[in-house]
PDB file of C-alpha atoms in Angstrom:
ATOM      1  CA  UNK A   1      -6.272   5.889  14.099  1.00 73.00           C
ATOM      2  CA  UNK A   2     -10.112   8.165  13.076  1.00 75.00           C
ATOM      3  CA  UNK A   3      -7.324  11.052  11.325  1.00 74.00           C
ATOM      4  CA  UNK A   4      -4.903   8.138  10.182  1.00 69.00           C
ATOM      5  CA  UNK A   5      -8.037   6.842   8.587  1.00 72.00           C
ATOM      6  CA  UNK A   6     -10.007   9.802   7.152  1.00 74.00           C
ATOM      7  CA  UNK A   7      -6.865  12.395   5.885  1.00 76.00           C
ATOM      8  CA  UNK A   8      -3.835  12.630   3.610  1.00 78.00           C
ATOM      9  CA  UNK A   9      -5.761  10.092   0.890  1.00 81.00           C
ATOM     10  CA  UNK A  10      -3.774  11.390  -2.772  1.00 82.00           C
ATOM     11  CA  UNK A  11      -3.801   9.481  -6.095  1.00 88.00           C
ATOM     12  CA  UNK A  12      -1.833   6.955  -4.632  1.00 85.00           C
ATOM     13  CA  UNK A  13      -3.549   5.404  -2.414  1.00 87.00           C
ATOM     14  CA  UNK A  14      -6.759   5.995  -3.871  1.00 90.00           C
ATOM     15  CA  UNK A  15      -4.659   3.317  -7.156  1.00 91.00           C
ATOM     16  CA  UNK A  16      -3.711   1.208  -4.187  1.00 91.00           C
ATOM     17  CA  UNK A  17      -6.929   0.610  -2.598  1.00 93.00           C
ATOM     18  CA  UNK A  18      -8.873   0.219  -5.829  1.00 95.00           C
ATOM     19  CA  UNK A  19      -6.214  -1.954  -7.314  1.00 95.00           C
ATOM     20  CA  UNK A  20      -6.807  -4.138  -3.834  1.00 95.00           C
ATOM     21  CA  UNK A  21     -10.520  -4.123  -4.785  1.00 96.00           C
ATOM     22  CA  UNK A  22     -10.240  -5.098  -7.988  1.00 96.00           C
ATOM     23  CA  UNK A  23      -8.029  -8.195  -6.870  1.00 95.00           C
ATOM     24  CA  UNK A  24     -10.288  -9.505  -4.672  1.00 95.00           C
ATOM     25  CA  UNK A  25     -12.984  -8.791  -6.837  1.00 96.00           C
ATOM     26  CA  UNK A  26     -11.264 -11.263  -9.955  1.00 96.00           C
ATOM     27  CA  UNK A  27      -9.992 -13.683  -6.867  1.00 95.00           C
ATOM     28  CA  UNK A  28     -13.600 -14.222  -6.268  1.00 95.00           C
ATOM     29  CA  UNK A  29     -14.799 -14.781  -9.255  1.00 96.00           C
ATOM     30  CA  UNK A  30     -12.285 -16.977 -10.450  1.00 96.00           C
ATOM     31  CA  UNK A  31     -11.634 -18.788  -7.270  1.00 95.00           C
ATOM     32  CA  UNK A  32      -7.804 -18.193  -7.713  1.00 94.00           C
ATOM     33  CA  UNK A  33      -7.790 -17.766  -3.669  1.00 93.00           C
ATOM     34  CA  UNK A  34      -3.583 -17.364  -4.301  1.00 93.00           C
ATOM     35  CA  UNK A  35      -4.754 -13.440  -5.052  1.00 93.00           C
ATOM     36  CA  UNK A  36      -6.417 -12.885  -1.837  1.00 95.00           C
ATOM     37  CA  UNK A  37      -3.375 -11.856   0.200  1.00 95.00           C
ATOM     38  CA  UNK A  38      -1.577  -9.949  -2.474  1.00 94.00           C
ATOM     39  CA  UNK A  39      -4.920  -7.862  -1.822  1.00 95.00           C
ATOM     40  CA  UNK A  40      -5.548  -7.896   0.944  1.00 95.00           C
ATOM     41  CA  UNK A  41      -2.058  -6.213   1.676  1.00 93.00           C
ATOM     42  CA  UNK A  42      -2.799  -4.017  -0.794  1.00 93.00           C
ATOM     43  CA  UNK A  43      -6.166  -2.646   0.950  1.00 94.00           C
ATOM     44  CA  UNK A  44      -4.255  -2.528   3.881  1.00 92.00           C
ATOM     45  CA  UNK A  45      -1.357  -0.160   2.323  1.00 89.00           C
ATOM     46  CA  UNK A  46      -4.466   1.972   1.202  1.00 89.00           C
ATOM     47  CA  UNK A  47      -6.740   1.556   5.224  1.00 89.00           C
ATOM     48  CA  UNK A  48      -3.663   2.819   6.980  1.00 86.00           C
ATOM     49  CA  UNK A  49      -1.558   4.410   4.367  1.00 83.00           C
ATOM     50  CA  UNK A  50       1.744   2.444   5.210  1.00 82.00           C
ATOM     51  CA  UNK A  51       4.408   2.567   2.939  1.00 77.00           C
ATOM     52  CA  UNK A  52       6.381   5.188   1.005  1.00 70.00           C
ATOM     53  CA  UNK A  53       4.119   6.750  -1.479  1.00 57.00           C
ATOM     54  CA  UNK A  54       3.827  10.409  -1.850  1.00 56.00           C
ATOM     55  CA  UNK A  55       5.357  11.160   1.559  1.00 57.00           C
ATOM     56  CA  UNK A  56       8.914  10.817   0.246  1.00 59.00           C
ATOM     57  CA  UNK A  57      10.406   8.109   3.377  1.00 62.00           C
ATOM     58  CA  UNK A  58      11.864   5.432   1.869  1.00 66.00           C
ATOM     59  CA  UNK A  59      14.170   7.853   0.283  1.00 61.00           C
ATOM     60  CA  UNK A  60      17.982   6.303   0.189  1.00 62.00           C
ATOM     61  CA  UNK A  61      20.365   8.957   1.510  1.00 63.00           C
ATOM     62  CA  UNK A  62      22.915   9.314  -1.275  1.00 66.00           C
ATOM     63  CA  UNK A  63      25.450  11.695   1.167  1.00 70.00           C
ATOM     64  CA  UNK A  64      28.578   9.744   2.017  1.00 66.00           C
ATOM     65  CA  UNK A  65      29.567  10.169   5.744  1.00 65.00           C
ATOM     66  CA  UNK A  66      33.851   9.958   5.885  1.00 64.00           C
ATOM     67  CA  UNK A  67      34.980   8.460   9.327  1.00 65.00           C
ATOM     68  CA  UNK A  68      38.536   8.806   9.733  1.00 59.00           C
TER      69      UNK A  68
END
């Protein structure tokens, strides 16, 4: 768990963290609490490195297989 939190920080992960903190601060300042779950979503993605991001794990396999 510690290695997952402290390693493999790339640009997109930092952008997610910055966006999450911005949304959270903005939600608190303007009292628009609907943005809190959205900011938590991005915060969890950034902290735990969830999602496709830079790894390319979500690529669609375009290779068609023939079933005969």
